Amino acid sequence: MLMVGFFSWWYGAGWRGQVSRVSGTLAQVNDFFSIPLLLKTLFAPFRQISADAGGQDIASKFRAWGDRMFSRIIGGILRIFMIIFGGLTLLAVLILSLIRLIIWPILLFLPLGGAILMFSVGAPWKLI
């Protein structure tokens, strides 16, 4: 009866728990990098630094425009780097999570397979 309960947990609640943990991990990585927000604000000024409109003369207005453009370029470069790095991290976590979910049903039988191999092939500590 104990084994039946264990198998029903392993392939029931245990499996659902693993899927829940995997989806939680993917949500945490997505929240950490916030790729959709980075795409929305791709060319927003870096750290919301914006130059004043300047004085009334054309030189100060041009300088303020240049400062804003420079801040937007820096912000765009940093956000593109974070989007690429976040996407690669999310892809790596997704692949590792899929491997985890594929291994979960097989993991239960690994000790049994190890015992069978030990008795069929021989233990490595067996002396001749």
PDB file of C-alpha atoms in Angstrom:
ATOM      1  CA  MET A   1       0.000   0.000   0.000  1.00  0.00           C
ATOM      2  CA  LEU A   2       2.914   2.305   0.748  1.00  0.00           C
ATOM      3  CA  MET A   3       4.384   1.802  -2.731  1.00  0.00           C
ATOM      4  CA  VAL A   4       1.043   2.497  -4.405  1.00  0.00           C
ATOM      5  CA  GLY A   5       0.755   5.759  -2.475  1.00  0.00           C
ATOM      6  CA  PHE A   6       4.313   6.695  -3.399  1.00  0.00           C
ATOM      7  CA  PHE A   7       3.790   5.985  -7.107  1.00  0.00           C
ATOM      8  CA  SER A   8       0.512   7.901  -7.121  1.00  0.00           C
ATOM      9  CA  TRP A   9       2.217  10.885  -5.482  1.00  0.00           C
ATOM     10  CA  TRP A  10       5.254  10.705  -7.819  1.00  0.00           C
ATOM     11  CA  TYR A  11       3.193  10.721 -10.988  1.00  0.00           C
ATOM     12  CA  GLY A  12       0.370  12.896  -9.598  1.00  0.00           C
ATOM     13  CA  ALA A  13       1.057  15.605  -7.046  1.00  0.00           C
ATOM     14  CA  GLY A  14       4.833  15.352  -7.449  1.00  0.00           C
ATOM     15  CA  TRP A  15       4.586  15.849 -11.198  1.00  0.00           C
ATOM     16  CA  ARG A  16       2.234  18.819 -10.769  1.00  0.00           C
ATOM     17  CA  GLY A  17       4.646  20.278  -8.204  1.00  0.00           C
ATOM     18  CA  GLN A  18       7.534  20.041 -10.657  1.00  0.00           C
ATOM     19  CA  VAL A  19       5.496  21.749 -13.384  1.00  0.00           C
ATOM     20  CA  SER A  20       4.531  24.463 -10.888  1.00  0.00           C
ATOM     21  CA  ARG A  21       8.169  25.011  -9.888  1.00  0.00           C
ATOM     22  CA  VAL A  22       9.272  25.187 -13.514  1.00  0.00           C
ATOM     23  CA  SER A  23       6.596  27.734 -14.406  1.00  0.00           C
ATOM     24  CA  GLY A  24       7.487  29.752 -11.304  1.00  0.00           C
ATOM     25  CA  THR A  25      11.156  29.779 -12.264  1.00  0.00           C
ATOM     26  CA  LEU A  26      10.363  30.914 -15.801  1.00  0.00           C
ATOM     27  CA  ALA A  27       8.099  33.653 -14.427  1.00  0.00           C
ATOM     28  CA  GLN A  28      10.866  34.828 -12.068  1.00  0.00           C
ATOM     29  CA  VAL A  29      13.424  35.020 -14.870  1.00  0.00           C
ATOM     30  CA  ASN A  30      10.938  36.857 -17.090  1.00  0.00           C
ATOM     31  CA  ASP A  31      10.130  39.268 -14.259  1.00  0.00           C
ATOM     32  CA  PHE A  32      13.818  39.827 -13.478  1.00  0.00           C
ATOM     33  CA  PHE A  33      14.721  40.856 -17.018  1.00  0.00           C
ATOM     34  CA  SER A  34      11.263  42.331 -17.855  1.00  0.00           C
ATOM     35  CA  ILE A  35      11.826  41.975 -21.592  1.00  0.00           C
ATOM     36  CA  PRO A  36       8.367  43.309 -22.622  1.00  0.00           C
ATOM     37  CA  LEU A  37       8.975  46.496 -20.631  1.00  0.00           C
ATOM     38  CA  LEU A  38      12.437  46.879 -22.129  1.00  0.00           C
ATOM     39  CA  LEU A  39      10.947  46.570 -25.621  1.00  0.00           C
ATOM     40  CA  LYS A  40       8.321  49.226 -24.849  1.00  0.00           C
ATOM     41  CA  THR A  41      10.916  51.697 -23.586  1.00  0.00           C
ATOM     42  CA  LEU A  42      13.698  50.780 -25.998  1.00  0.00           C
ATOM     43  CA  PHE A  43      14.703  54.317 -26.918  1.00  0.00           C
ATOM     44  CA  ALA A  44      13.589  56.112 -23.785  1.00  0.00           C
ATOM     45  CA  PRO A  45      16.286  58.268 -22.204  1.00  0.00           C
ATOM     46  CA  PHE A  46      18.717  56.347 -20.016  1.00  0.00           C
ATOM     47  CA  ARG A  47      17.636  56.493 -16.370  1.00  0.00           C
ATOM     48  CA  GLN A  48      15.062  59.081 -17.411  1.00  0.00           C
ATOM     49  CA  ILE A  49      17.803  61.691 -17.692  1.00  0.00           C
ATOM     50  CA  SER A  50      16.542  64.457 -19.902  1.00  0.00           C
ATOM     51  CA  ALA A  51      18.176  67.758 -20.584  1.00  0.00           C
ATOM     52  CA  ASP A  52      16.405  71.041 -20.084  1.00  0.00           C
ATOM     53  CA  ALA A  53      14.992  72.811 -23.077  1.00  0.00           C
ATOM     54  CA  GLY A  54      17.803  75.270 -22.649  1.00  0.00           C
ATOM     55  CA  GLY A  55      17.692  78.995 -23.144  1.00  0.00           C
ATOM     56  CA  GLN A  56      16.190  80.908 -26.009  1.00  0.00           C
ATOM     57  CA  ASP A  57      19.199  80.775 -28.319  1.00  0.00           C
ATOM     58  CA  ILE A  58      19.605  78.051 -30.909  1.00  0.00           C
ATOM     59  CA  ALA A  59      22.945  76.770 -29.542  1.00  0.00           C
ATOM     60  CA  SER A  60      21.510  75.878 -26.124  1.00  0.00           C
ATOM     61  CA  LYS A  61      18.471  74.219 -27.731  1.00  0.00           C
ATOM     62  CA  PHE A  62      20.721  72.205 -30.035  1.00  0.00           C
ATOM     63  CA  ARG A  63      22.925  71.211 -27.062  1.00  0.00           C
ATOM     64  CA  ALA A  64      19.825  70.048 -25.129  1.00  0.00           C
ATOM     65  CA  TRP A  65      18.628  68.078 -28.168  1.00  0.00           C
ATOM     66  CA  GLY A  66      22.066  66.451 -28.499  1.00  0.00           C
ATOM     67  CA  ASP A  67      22.084  65.541 -24.807  1.00  0.00           C
ATOM     68  CA  ARG A  68      18.666  63.908 -25.118  1.00  0.00           C
ATOM     69  CA  MET A  69      19.696  61.987 -28.249  1.00  0.00           C
ATOM     70  CA  PHE A  70      22.908  60.798 -26.596  1.00  0.00           C
ATOM     71  CA  SER A  71      20.917  59.642 -23.562  1.00  0.00           C
ATOM     72  CA  ARG A  72      18.457  57.792 -25.803  1.00  0.00           C
ATOM     73  CA  ILE A  73      21.260  56.072 -27.731  1.00  0.00           C
ATOM     74  CA  ILE A  74      22.940  54.920 -24.517  1.00  0.00           C
ATOM     75  CA  GLY A  75      19.571  53.736 -23.197  1.00  0.00           C
ATOM     76  CA  GLY A  76      18.858  51.851 -26.417  1.00  0.00           C
ATOM     77  CA  ILE A  77      22.241  50.133 -26.429  1.00  0.00           C
ATOM     78  CA  LEU A  78      21.925  49.051 -22.792  1.00  0.00           C
ATOM     79  CA  ARG A  79      18.353  47.859 -23.254  1.00  0.00           C
ATOM     80  CA  ILE A  80      19.249  45.874 -26.383  1.00  0.00           C
ATOM     81  CA  PHE A  81      22.080  44.205 -24.459  1.00  0.00           C
ATOM     82  CA  MET A  82      19.704  43.358 -21.591  1.00  0.00           C
ATOM     83  CA  ILE A  83      17.069  42.010 -24.014  1.00  0.00           C
ATOM     84  CA  ILE A  84      19.624  39.727 -25.685  1.00  0.00           C
ATOM     85  CA  PHE A  85      21.098  38.550 -22.379  1.00  0.00           C
ATOM     86  CA  GLY A  86      17.642  38.070 -20.859  1.00  0.00           C
ATOM     87  CA  GLY A  87      16.433  36.133 -23.887  1.00  0.00           C
ATOM     88  CA  LEU A  88      19.453  33.838 -23.780  1.00  0.00           C
ATOM     89  CA  THR A  89      19.009  33.310 -20.041  1.00  0.00           C
ATOM     90  CA  LEU A  90      15.318  32.590 -20.485  1.00  0.00           C
ATOM     91  CA  LEU A  91      16.135  30.102 -23.259  1.00  0.00           C
ATOM     92  CA  ALA A  92      18.744  28.340 -21.092  1.00  0.00           C
ATOM     93  CA  VAL A  93      16.339  28.137 -18.140  1.00  0.00           C
ATOM     94  CA  LEU A  94      13.627  26.805 -20.457  1.00  0.00           C
ATOM     95  CA  ILE A  95      15.893  24.066 -21.839  1.00  0.00           C
ATOM     96  CA  LEU A  96      17.074  23.043 -18.367  1.00  0.00           C
ATOM     97  CA  SER A  97      13.488  23.053 -17.110  1.00  0.00           C
ATOM     98  CA  LEU A  98      12.356  20.821 -19.971  1.00  0.00           C
ATOM     99  CA  ILE A  99      15.198  18.419 -19.203  1.00  0.00           C
ATOM    100  CA  ARG A 100      14.083  18.444 -15.564  1.00  0.00           C
ATOM    101  CA  LEU A 101      10.516  17.598 -16.558  1.00  0.00           C
ATOM    102  CA  ILE A 102      11.666  14.835 -18.903  1.00  0.00           C
ATOM    103  CA  ILE A 103      13.924  13.264 -16.263  1.00  0.00           C
ATOM    104  CA  TRP A 104      11.296  13.406 -13.462  1.00  0.00           C
ATOM    105  CA  PRO A 105       9.329  10.265 -14.469  1.00  0.00           C
ATOM    106  CA  ILE A 106      12.528   8.306 -15.164  1.00  0.00           C
ATOM    107  CA  LEU A 107      14.239   9.339 -11.931  1.00  0.00           C
ATOM    108  CA  LEU A 108      12.120   6.958  -9.871  1.00  0.00           C
ATOM    109  CA  PHE A 109      13.579   3.909 -11.603  1.00  0.00           C
ATOM    110  CA  LEU A 110      17.272   4.882 -11.545  1.00  0.00           C
ATOM    111  CA  PRO A 111      18.083   3.091  -8.244  1.00  0.00           C
ATOM    112  CA  LEU A 112      16.452  -0.068  -9.591  1.00  0.00           C
ATOM    113  CA  GLY A 113      18.430   0.191 -12.818  1.00  0.00           C
ATOM    114  CA  GLY A 114      21.634   0.759 -10.841  1.00  0.00           C
ATOM    115  CA  ALA A 115      21.011  -2.339  -8.749  1.00  0.00           C
ATOM    116  CA  ILE A 116      20.355  -4.414 -11.872  1.00  0.00           C
ATOM    117  CA  LEU A 117      23.553  -3.153 -13.495  1.00  0.00           C
ATOM    118  CA  MET A 118      25.537  -3.797 -10.334  1.00  0.00           C
ATOM    119  CA  PHE A 119      24.464  -7.416 -10.162  1.00  0.00           C
ATOM    120  CA  SER A 120      24.714  -8.084 -13.912  1.00  0.00           C
ATOM    121  CA  VAL A 121      27.981  -6.311 -14.719  1.00  0.00           C
ATOM    122  CA  GLY A 122      29.575  -6.459 -11.307  1.00  0.00           C
ATOM    123  CA  ALA A 123      30.411  -4.017  -8.596  1.00  0.00           C
ATOM    124  CA  PRO A 124      33.449  -1.818  -9.257  1.00  0.00           C
ATOM    125  CA  TRP A 125      34.932  -2.723  -5.873  1.00  0.00           C
ATOM    126  CA  LYS A 126      34.828  -6.444  -6.545  1.00  0.00           C
ATOM    127  CA  LEU A 127      38.333  -7.832  -6.473  1.00  0.00           C
ATOM    128  CA  ILE A 128      39.454 -10.598  -8.800  1.00  0.00           C
TER     129      ILE A 128
END
